[in-house]
PDB file of C-alpha atoms and ligand atoms in Angstrom:
ATOM      1  CA  MET A   1     -62.500  42.328  73.002  1.00 41.00           C
ATOM      2  CA  GLU A   2     -62.194  39.796  75.839  1.00 44.00           C
ATOM      3  CA  LEU A   3     -61.934  36.311  74.366  1.00 44.00           C
ATOM      4  CA  MET A   4     -64.219  33.558  75.670  1.00 42.00           C
ATOM      5  CA  PRO A   5     -63.000  29.991  75.906  1.00 46.00           C
ATOM      6  CA  ILE A   6     -64.110  27.925  72.928  1.00 42.00           C
ATOM      7  CA  SER A   7     -66.830  25.596  74.156  1.00 43.00           C
ATOM      8  CA  ALA A   8     -66.863  21.898  73.277  1.00 40.00           C
ATOM      9  CA  PRO A   9     -69.368  20.894  70.583  1.00 40.00           C
ATOM     10  CA  SER A  10     -72.672  19.664  71.902  1.00 40.00           C
ATOM     11  CA  SER A  11     -73.260  17.106  69.175  1.00 44.00           C
ATOM     12  CA  SER A  12     -71.569  15.681  66.146  1.00 50.00           C
ATOM     13  CA  PHE A  13     -72.630  16.592  62.619  1.00 52.00           C
ATOM     14  CA  ALA A  14     -71.303  13.193  61.410  1.00 52.00           C
ATOM     15  CA  GLU A  15     -74.027  11.565  63.608  1.00 54.00           C
ATOM     16  CA  LEU A  16     -76.752  12.952  61.324  1.00 53.00           C
ATOM     17  CA  SER A  17     -78.007   9.715  59.924  1.00 58.00           C
ATOM     18  CA  ASP A  18     -79.985  10.999  56.919  1.00 74.00           C
ATOM     19  CA  GLU A  19     -77.500  11.639  54.140  1.00 78.00           C
ATOM     20  CA  ARG A  20     -79.862  14.035  52.339  1.00 80.00           C
ATOM     21  CA  VAL A  21     -80.171  16.141  55.475  1.00 80.00           C
ATOM     22  CA  GLN A  22     -76.407  16.087  55.884  1.00 80.00           C
ATOM     23  CA  ARG A  23     -75.903  17.229  52.265  1.00 84.00           C
ATOM     24  CA  ALA A  24     -78.464  20.027  52.644  1.00 86.00           C
ATOM     25  CA  VAL A  25     -76.864  21.242  55.881  1.00 86.00           C
ATOM     26  CA  LEU A  26     -73.435  21.097  54.193  1.00 89.00           C
ATOM     27  CA  ARG A  27     -74.663  23.205  51.296  1.00 92.00           C
ATOM     28  CA  SER A  28     -75.983  25.858  53.639  1.00 91.00           C
ATOM     29  CA  LEU A  29     -72.809  25.853  55.711  1.00 92.00           C
ATOM     30  CA  HIS A  30     -70.751  26.185  52.522  1.00 94.00           C
ATOM     31  CA  SER A  31     -72.796  29.196  51.386  1.00 94.00           C
ATOM     32  CA  PHE A  32     -72.397  30.796  54.804  1.00 91.00           C
ATOM     33  CA  ALA A  33     -68.643  30.131  54.794  1.00 93.00           C
ATOM     34  CA  GLU A  34     -68.229  31.404  51.244  1.00 93.00           C
ATOM     35  CA  SER A  35     -70.008  34.661  52.063  1.00 92.00           C
ATOM     36  CA  LEU A  36     -67.881  35.257  55.178  1.00 91.00           C
ATOM     37  CA  GLY A  37     -64.734  34.339  53.281  1.00 91.00           C
ATOM     38  CA  ASN A  38     -65.643  36.806  50.486  1.00 90.00           C
ATOM     39  CA  ALA A  39     -66.247  39.504  53.125  1.00 88.00           C
ATOM     40  CA  ILE A  40     -62.777  39.142  54.620  1.00 89.00           C
ATOM     41  CA  ASP A  41     -61.108  38.934  51.174  1.00 85.00           C
ATOM     42  CA  ALA A  42     -62.902  42.146  50.131  1.00 86.00           C
ATOM     43  CA  LYS A  43     -61.162  44.104  52.938  1.00 82.00           C
ATOM     44  CA  ASP A  44     -57.979  44.167  50.873  1.00 74.00           C
ATOM     45  CA  HIS A  45     -57.485  43.886  47.066  1.00 71.00           C
ATOM     46  CA  CYS A  46     -54.240  42.002  47.682  1.00 69.00           C
ATOM     47  CA  THR A  47     -56.118  39.112  49.328  1.00 75.00           C
ATOM     48  CA  CYS A  48     -58.906  38.995  46.762  1.00 79.00           C
ATOM     49  CA  LEU A  49     -59.917  35.304  46.251  1.00 89.00           C
ATOM     50  CA  HIS A  50     -57.454  34.070  48.898  1.00 93.00           C
ATOM     51  CA  SER A  51     -60.101  32.296  50.994  1.00 95.00           C
ATOM     52  CA  GLU A  52     -61.599  30.708  47.855  1.00 94.00           C
ATOM     53  CA  GLU A  53     -58.155  29.483  46.797  1.00 95.00           C
ATOM     54  CA  VAL A  54     -57.370  28.033  50.233  1.00 97.00           C
ATOM     55  CA  ALA A  55     -60.734  26.246  50.172  1.00 97.00           C
ATOM     56  CA  ILE A  56     -60.033  24.725  46.744  1.00 96.00           C
ATOM     57  CA  ILE A  57     -56.404  23.780  47.353  1.00 97.00           C
ATOM     58  CA  SER A  58     -57.129  22.292  50.828  1.00 98.00           C
ATOM     59  CA  GLN A  59     -59.915  20.132  49.471  1.00 97.00           C
ATOM     60  CA  ALA A  60     -57.671  18.905  46.600  1.00 97.00           C
ATOM     61  CA  ILE A  61     -54.902  17.943  49.041  1.00 98.00           C
ATOM     62  CA  GLY A  62     -57.453  16.192  51.282  1.00 98.00           C
ATOM     63  CA  MET A  63     -58.712  14.138  48.276  1.00 98.00           C
ATOM     64  CA  GLN A  64     -55.093  13.211  47.393  1.00 98.00           C
ATOM     65  CA  LEU A  65     -54.657  12.043  51.007  1.00 98.00           C
ATOM     66  CA  ASP A  66     -57.765   9.823  50.561  1.00 97.00           C
ATOM     67  CA  LEU A  67     -59.772  11.618  53.228  1.00 96.00           C
ATOM     68  CA  SER A  68     -63.510  10.898  53.165  1.00 94.00           C
ATOM     69  CA  LYS A  69     -65.886  12.998  51.112  1.00 92.00           C
ATOM     70  CA  LEU A  70     -67.317  14.538  54.296  1.00 90.00           C
ATOM     71  CA  GLU A  71     -63.835  15.370  55.598  1.00 93.00           C
ATOM     72  CA  THR A  72     -62.811  17.047  52.336  1.00 95.00           C
ATOM     73  CA  ARG A  73     -66.004  19.102  52.276  1.00 94.00           C
ATOM     74  CA  LEU A  74     -65.474  20.271  55.821  1.00 94.00           C
ATOM     75  CA  LEU A  75     -61.900  21.142  54.871  1.00 96.00           C
ATOM     76  CA  HIS A  76     -63.212  23.245  51.984  1.00 96.00           C
ATOM     77  CA  ILE A  77     -65.574  25.075  54.341  1.00 96.00           C
ATOM     78  CA  ALA A  78     -62.742  25.655  56.826  1.00 96.00           C
ATOM     79  CA  GLY A  79     -60.596  27.047  53.974  1.00 97.00           C
ATOM     80  CA  HIS A  80     -63.260  29.681  53.241  1.00 96.00           C
ATOM     81  CA  LEU A  81     -63.320  30.648  56.941  1.00 96.00           C
ATOM     82  CA  HIS A  82     -59.671  30.285  57.984  1.00 97.00           C
ATOM     83  CA  ASP A  83     -58.905  34.020  58.150  1.00 96.00           C
ATOM     84  CA  ILE A  84     -62.328  35.300  59.238  1.00 95.00           C
ATOM     85  CA  GLY A  85     -60.765  36.489  62.502  1.00 96.00           C
ATOM     86  CA  LYS A  86     -58.977  39.236  60.513  1.00 94.00           C
ATOM     87  CA  ILE A  87     -62.310  41.045  60.598  1.00 93.00           C
ATOM     88  CA  GLY A  88     -61.294  41.963  64.163  1.00 93.00           C
ATOM     89  CA  VAL A  89     -57.808  43.240  63.218  1.00 93.00           C
ATOM     90  CA  PRO A  90     -57.624  46.976  62.288  1.00 92.00           C
ATOM     91  CA  ASP A  91     -57.166  47.627  58.552  1.00 90.00           C
ATOM     92  CA  ALA A  92     -54.263  49.976  59.290  1.00 90.00           C
ATOM     93  CA  ILE A  93     -52.343  46.938  60.543  1.00 91.00           C
ATOM     94  CA  LEU A  94     -53.516  44.454  57.900  1.00 88.00           C
ATOM     95  CA  LYS A  95     -52.627  46.808  55.041  1.00 85.00           C
ATOM     96  CA  LYS A  96     -49.439  48.245  56.430  1.00 85.00           C
ATOM     97  CA  SER A  97     -46.658  48.147  53.888  1.00 82.00           C
ATOM     98  CA  GLY A  98     -43.722  48.722  56.247  1.00 84.00           C
ATOM     99  CA  ALA A  99     -42.415  46.478  58.984  1.00 87.00           C
ATOM    100  CA  LEU A 100     -44.826  45.672  61.781  1.00 89.00           C
ATOM    101  CA  THR A 101     -44.089  46.645  65.359  1.00 94.00           C
ATOM    102  CA  ASP A 102     -44.175  43.841  67.987  1.00 95.00           C
ATOM    103  CA  ASP A 103     -47.545  45.084  69.173  1.00 95.00           C
ATOM    104  CA  GLU A 104     -48.942  45.149  65.645  1.00 94.00           C
ATOM    105  CA  TYR A 105     -47.684  41.607  64.984  1.00 94.00           C
ATOM    106  CA  ALA A 106     -49.260  40.478  68.291  1.00 96.00           C
ATOM    107  CA  GLU A 107     -52.555  41.971  67.104  1.00 95.00           C
ATOM    108  CA  ILE A 108     -52.384  40.033  63.811  1.00 95.00           C
ATOM    109  CA  LYS A 109     -51.575  36.846  65.676  1.00 97.00           C
ATOM    110  CA  ARG A 110     -54.899  37.080  67.516  1.00 97.00           C
ATOM    111  CA  HIS A 111     -56.835  36.301  64.287  1.00 97.00           C
ATOM    112  CA  PRO A 112     -56.937  32.472  64.665  1.00 98.00           C
ATOM    113  CA  GLN A 113     -58.480  32.740  68.138  1.00 97.00           C
ATOM    114  CA  LEU A 114     -60.827  35.508  67.071  1.00 97.00           C
ATOM    115  CA  GLY A 115     -61.906  33.457  64.018  1.00 96.00           C
ATOM    116  CA  ALA A 116     -62.523  30.348  66.113  1.00 96.00           C
ATOM    117  CA  GLU A 117     -64.671  32.476  68.442  1.00 96.00           C
ATOM    118  CA  ILE A 118     -66.658  33.966  65.545  1.00 94.00           C
ATOM    119  CA  VAL A 119     -67.534  30.635  63.928  1.00 93.00           C
ATOM    120  CA  ALA A 120     -67.944  28.477  67.067  1.00 94.00           C
ATOM    121  CA  PRO A 121     -71.700  29.179  67.479  1.00 91.00           C
ATOM    122  CA  VAL A 122     -72.427  27.856  63.982  1.00 86.00           C
ATOM    123  CA  MET A 123     -69.549  25.413  63.386  1.00 85.00           C
ATOM    124  CA  GLY A 124     -68.909  24.105  66.902  1.00 83.00           C
ATOM    125  CA  ALA A 125     -71.260  21.129  66.426  1.00 80.00           C
ATOM    126  CA  VAL A 126     -70.051  20.324  62.887  1.00 81.00           C
ATOM    127  CA  GLY A 127     -67.683  17.386  62.425  1.00 79.00           C
ATOM    128  CA  ASN A 128     -66.800  17.220  66.133  1.00 82.00           C
ATOM    129  CA  GLY A 129     -65.823  20.885  66.164  1.00 90.00           C
ATOM    130  CA  GLU A 130     -63.120  20.169  63.567  1.00 92.00           C
ATOM    131  CA  ILE A 131     -63.669  23.393  61.576  1.00 95.00           C
ATOM    132  CA  VAL A 132     -63.250  25.464  64.761  1.00 96.00           C
ATOM    133  CA  LYS A 133     -60.019  23.638  65.641  1.00 96.00           C
ATOM    134  CA  VAL A 134     -58.656  24.019  62.111  1.00 97.00           C
ATOM    135  CA  ILE A 135     -59.292  27.777  62.198  1.00 97.00           C
ATOM    136  CA  LEU A 136     -57.680  28.049  65.651  1.00 98.00           C
ATOM    137  CA  HIS A 137     -54.533  26.146  64.627  1.00 98.00           C
ATOM    138  CA  HIS A 138     -53.940  27.117  60.975  1.00 98.00           C
ATOM    139  CA  HIS A 139     -50.783  29.117  61.910  1.00 98.00           C
ATOM    140  CA  GLU A 140     -49.140  26.339  63.916  1.00 98.00           C
ATOM    141  CA  ARG A 141     -45.903  25.041  62.431  1.00 98.00           C
ATOM    142  CA  PHE A 142     -44.791  21.410  62.203  1.00 98.00           C
ATOM    143  CA  ASP A 143     -41.632  22.230  64.186  1.00 98.00           C
ATOM    144  CA  GLY A 144     -43.671  23.809  67.014  1.00 98.00           C
ATOM    145  CA  ARG A 145     -42.682  27.435  66.301  1.00 98.00           C
ATOM    146  CA  GLY A 146     -46.123  28.590  65.175  1.00 98.00           C
ATOM    147  CA  TYR A 147     -49.034  30.142  67.027  1.00 97.00           C
ATOM    148  CA  PRO A 148     -51.329  30.386  68.955  1.00 98.00           C
ATOM    149  CA  ASP A 149     -50.292  27.300  71.043  1.00 98.00           C
ATOM    150  CA  GLY A 150     -46.945  26.249  69.559  1.00 98.00           C
ATOM    151  CA  LEU A 151     -48.418  22.780  68.849  1.00 98.00           C
ATOM    152  CA  LYS A 152     -45.944  20.376  67.246  1.00 98.00           C
ATOM    153  CA  MET A 153     -46.180  17.714  64.512  1.00 98.00           C
ATOM    154  CA  TYR A 154     -49.220  15.442  64.851  1.00 98.00           C
ATOM    155  CA  ASP A 155     -50.581  17.392  67.838  1.00 98.00           C
ATOM    156  CA  ILE A 156     -51.696  19.910  65.176  1.00 98.00           C
ATOM    157  CA  PRO A 157     -55.107  18.815  63.782  1.00 97.00           C
ATOM    158  CA  LEU A 158     -54.696  17.247  60.327  1.00 97.00           C
ATOM    159  CA  GLY A 159     -57.008  19.828  58.717  1.00 97.00           C
ATOM    160  CA  ALA A 160     -54.895  22.685  60.131  1.00 98.00           C
ATOM    161  CA  ARG A 161     -51.685  21.057  58.764  1.00 98.00           C
ATOM    162  CA  ILE A 162     -53.342  20.857  55.305  1.00 98.00           C
ATOM    163  CA  ILE A 163     -54.676  24.429  55.408  1.00 98.00           C
ATOM    164  CA  ALA A 164     -51.210  25.703  56.452  1.00 98.00           C
ATOM    165  CA  VAL A 165     -49.815  24.492  53.104  1.00 98.00           C
ATOM    166  CA  ALA A 166     -52.707  25.781  51.048  1.00 98.00           C
ATOM    167  CA  ASP A 167     -52.710  29.104  52.895  1.00 97.00           C
ATOM    168  CA  SER A 168     -49.008  29.825  52.415  1.00 97.00           C
ATOM    169  CA  PHE A 169     -49.113  28.732  48.767  1.00 97.00           C
ATOM    170  CA  SER A 170     -52.052  30.994  47.891  1.00 95.00           C
ATOM    171  CA  ALA A 171     -50.422  33.923  49.735  1.00 94.00           C
ATOM    172  CA  MET A 172     -47.132  33.479  47.847  1.00 95.00           C
ATOM    173  CA  LEU A 173     -48.988  33.763  44.527  1.00 93.00           C
ATOM    174  CA  GLN A 174     -50.536  37.069  45.469  1.00 90.00           C
ATOM    175  CA  ASN A 175     -48.987  40.552  45.427  1.00 85.00           C
ATOM    176  CA  ARG A 176     -48.432  42.035  48.841  1.00 80.00           C
ATOM    177  CA  PRO A 177     -47.676  45.713  49.699  1.00 74.00           C
ATOM    178  CA  TYR A 178     -44.073  44.649  50.516  1.00 76.00           C
ATOM    179  CA  ARG A 179     -43.356  42.136  47.685  1.00 82.00           C
ATOM    180  CA  ALA A 180     -44.610  40.975  44.251  1.00 87.00           C
ATOM    181  CA  ALA A 181     -46.339  37.636  43.715  1.00 91.00           C
ATOM    182  CA  MET A 182     -43.896  34.707  43.283  1.00 93.00           C
ATOM    183  CA  THR A 183     -43.961  32.609  40.100  1.00 93.00           C
ATOM    184  CA  TYR A 184     -45.928  29.345  40.371  1.00 94.00           C
ATOM    185  CA  GLU A 185     -42.837  27.115  40.266  1.00 94.00           C
ATOM    186  CA  ASP A 186     -40.951  29.297  42.765  1.00 96.00           C
ATOM    187  CA  ALA A 187     -43.858  29.057  45.194  1.00 97.00           C
ATOM    188  CA  VAL A 188     -43.933  25.259  44.788  1.00 97.00           C
ATOM    189  CA  THR A 189     -40.173  25.136  45.470  1.00 98.00           C
ATOM    190  CA  GLU A 190     -40.676  27.261  48.611  1.00 97.00           C
ATOM    191  CA  ILE A 191     -43.356  24.869  49.949  1.00 98.00           C
ATOM    192  CA  VAL A 192     -41.119  21.882  49.311  1.00 98.00           C
ATOM    193  CA  GLN A 193     -38.195  23.566  51.044  1.00 98.00           C
ATOM    194  CA  CYS A 194     -40.316  24.136  54.141  1.00 98.00           C
ATOM    195  CA  ALA A 195     -41.295  20.405  54.510  1.00 98.00           C
ATOM    196  CA  GLY A 196     -40.433  19.229  57.992  1.00 97.00           C
ATOM    197  CA  THR A 197     -40.012  22.755  59.429  1.00 98.00           C
ATOM    198  CA  GLN A 198     -43.128  24.759  58.673  1.00 98.00           C
ATOM    199  CA  PHE A 199     -45.138  21.980  57.091  1.00 98.00           C
ATOM    200  CA  ASP A 200     -45.958  18.268  57.565  1.00 98.00           C
ATOM    201  CA  PRO A 201     -43.725  16.505  54.947  1.00 98.00           C
ATOM    202  CA  GLU A 202     -46.500  14.014  54.011  1.00 98.00           C
ATOM    203  CA  ILE A 203     -48.832  16.812  53.184  1.00 98.00           C
ATOM    204  CA  VAL A 204     -46.153  18.597  51.130  1.00 98.00           C
ATOM    205  CA  THR A 205     -45.644  15.316  49.203  1.00 98.00           C
ATOM    206  CA  ALA A 206     -49.423  15.083  48.514  1.00 98.00           C
ATOM    207  CA  PHE A 207     -49.441  18.716  47.423  1.00 98.00           C
ATOM    208  CA  PHE A 208     -46.462  18.207  45.124  1.00 98.00           C
ATOM    209  CA  GLU A 209     -48.193  15.210  43.457  1.00 98.00           C
ATOM    210  CA  ILE A 210     -51.184  17.402  42.481  1.00 98.00           C
ATOM    211  CA  LYS A 211     -49.426  20.695  41.796  1.00 96.00           C
ATOM    212  CA  ASP A 212     -50.312  20.727  38.092  1.00 95.00           C
ATOM    213  CA  ASN A 213     -53.944  20.012  38.926  1.00 95.00           C
ATOM    214  CA  VAL A 214     -53.868  22.832  41.536  1.00 96.00           C
ATOM    215  CA  ARG A 215     -52.457  25.156  38.882  1.00 94.00           C
ATOM    216  CA  GLU A 216     -55.501  24.474  36.639  1.00 92.00           C
ATOM    217  CA  LEU A 217     -57.901  24.932  39.521  1.00 93.00           C
ATOM    218  CA  LEU A 218     -56.349  28.306  40.449  1.00 93.00           C
ATOM    219  CA  GLN A 219     -56.300  29.422  36.808  1.00 90.00           C
ATOM    220  CA  THR A 220     -60.080  28.753  36.641  1.00 89.00           C
ATOM    221  CA  ILE A 221     -60.685  30.825  39.743  1.00 86.00           C
ATOM    222  CA  ARG A 222     -58.511  33.725  38.613  1.00 83.00           C
ATOM    223  CA  GLY A 223     -59.807  33.849  35.058  1.00 78.00           C
ATOM    224  CA  PHE A 224     -57.836  36.466  33.118  1.00 61.00           C
ATOM    225  CA  ASP A 225     -55.459  37.126  36.028  1.00 60.00           C
ATOM    226  CA  VAL A 226     -52.986  34.587  34.665  1.00 60.00           C
ATOM    227  CA  LEU A 227     -50.512  32.750  36.871  1.00 66.00           C
ATOM    228  CA  ILE A 228     -46.894  32.981  35.787  1.00 70.00           C
TER     229      ILE A 228
HETATM  230 FE1  FE2 B   1     -66.428  27.024  48.006  1.00 60.27          FE
HETATM  231 FE1  FE2 B   2     -54.349  33.261  58.840  1.00 60.27          FE
HETATM  232 FE1  FE2 B   3     -54.778  33.035  54.922  1.00 60.27          FE
END
């Protein structure tokens, strides 16, 4: 599929003056995002609940960073949607258990751009297009070695820097075809060790401060599938 450039938002959601209208719109957007997130998670039993977990963890980090209520809600919605572009990546590549070829890896790396394209018509005007930007940049790295644009440090949108931590943490706690899930404490240690390279150190600090709270939240989502 030929990718279209992502158009600039035509208006700002934050400009909606009536708070009740804003809340109602947010509720609808959340339901829409949750449905799409569930759809992508259902493609693969390994990633079951991943989008839900990223939504919950990202929102919790945003609250710890004292972001506004609106910002943390938008972050939650972006968490549900962050991997929606994988809908355009063949299952044979997504579920491959062996090493990926360069071409297959290049195909997977298209998912942030694809995802931004998919949600732009609905989310482009929400929060100054922040959700679209967060989806587009959720695989950037703090040291500039990520994709799609190799953005560095604070050039990466704040929401994308937060989702990057939540995304990796959730993924580490899930079984993958090529490795078993990590223990909770090992995954926390891994996130801390990547502060300053893969992740924004301030966001890692905020995450570390709430790690016990995050554990409870994830335990609630997973039910009987107990974290170790
Ligand atoms: Fe949600
Ligand atoms: Fe992703
Ligand atoms: Fe993800």
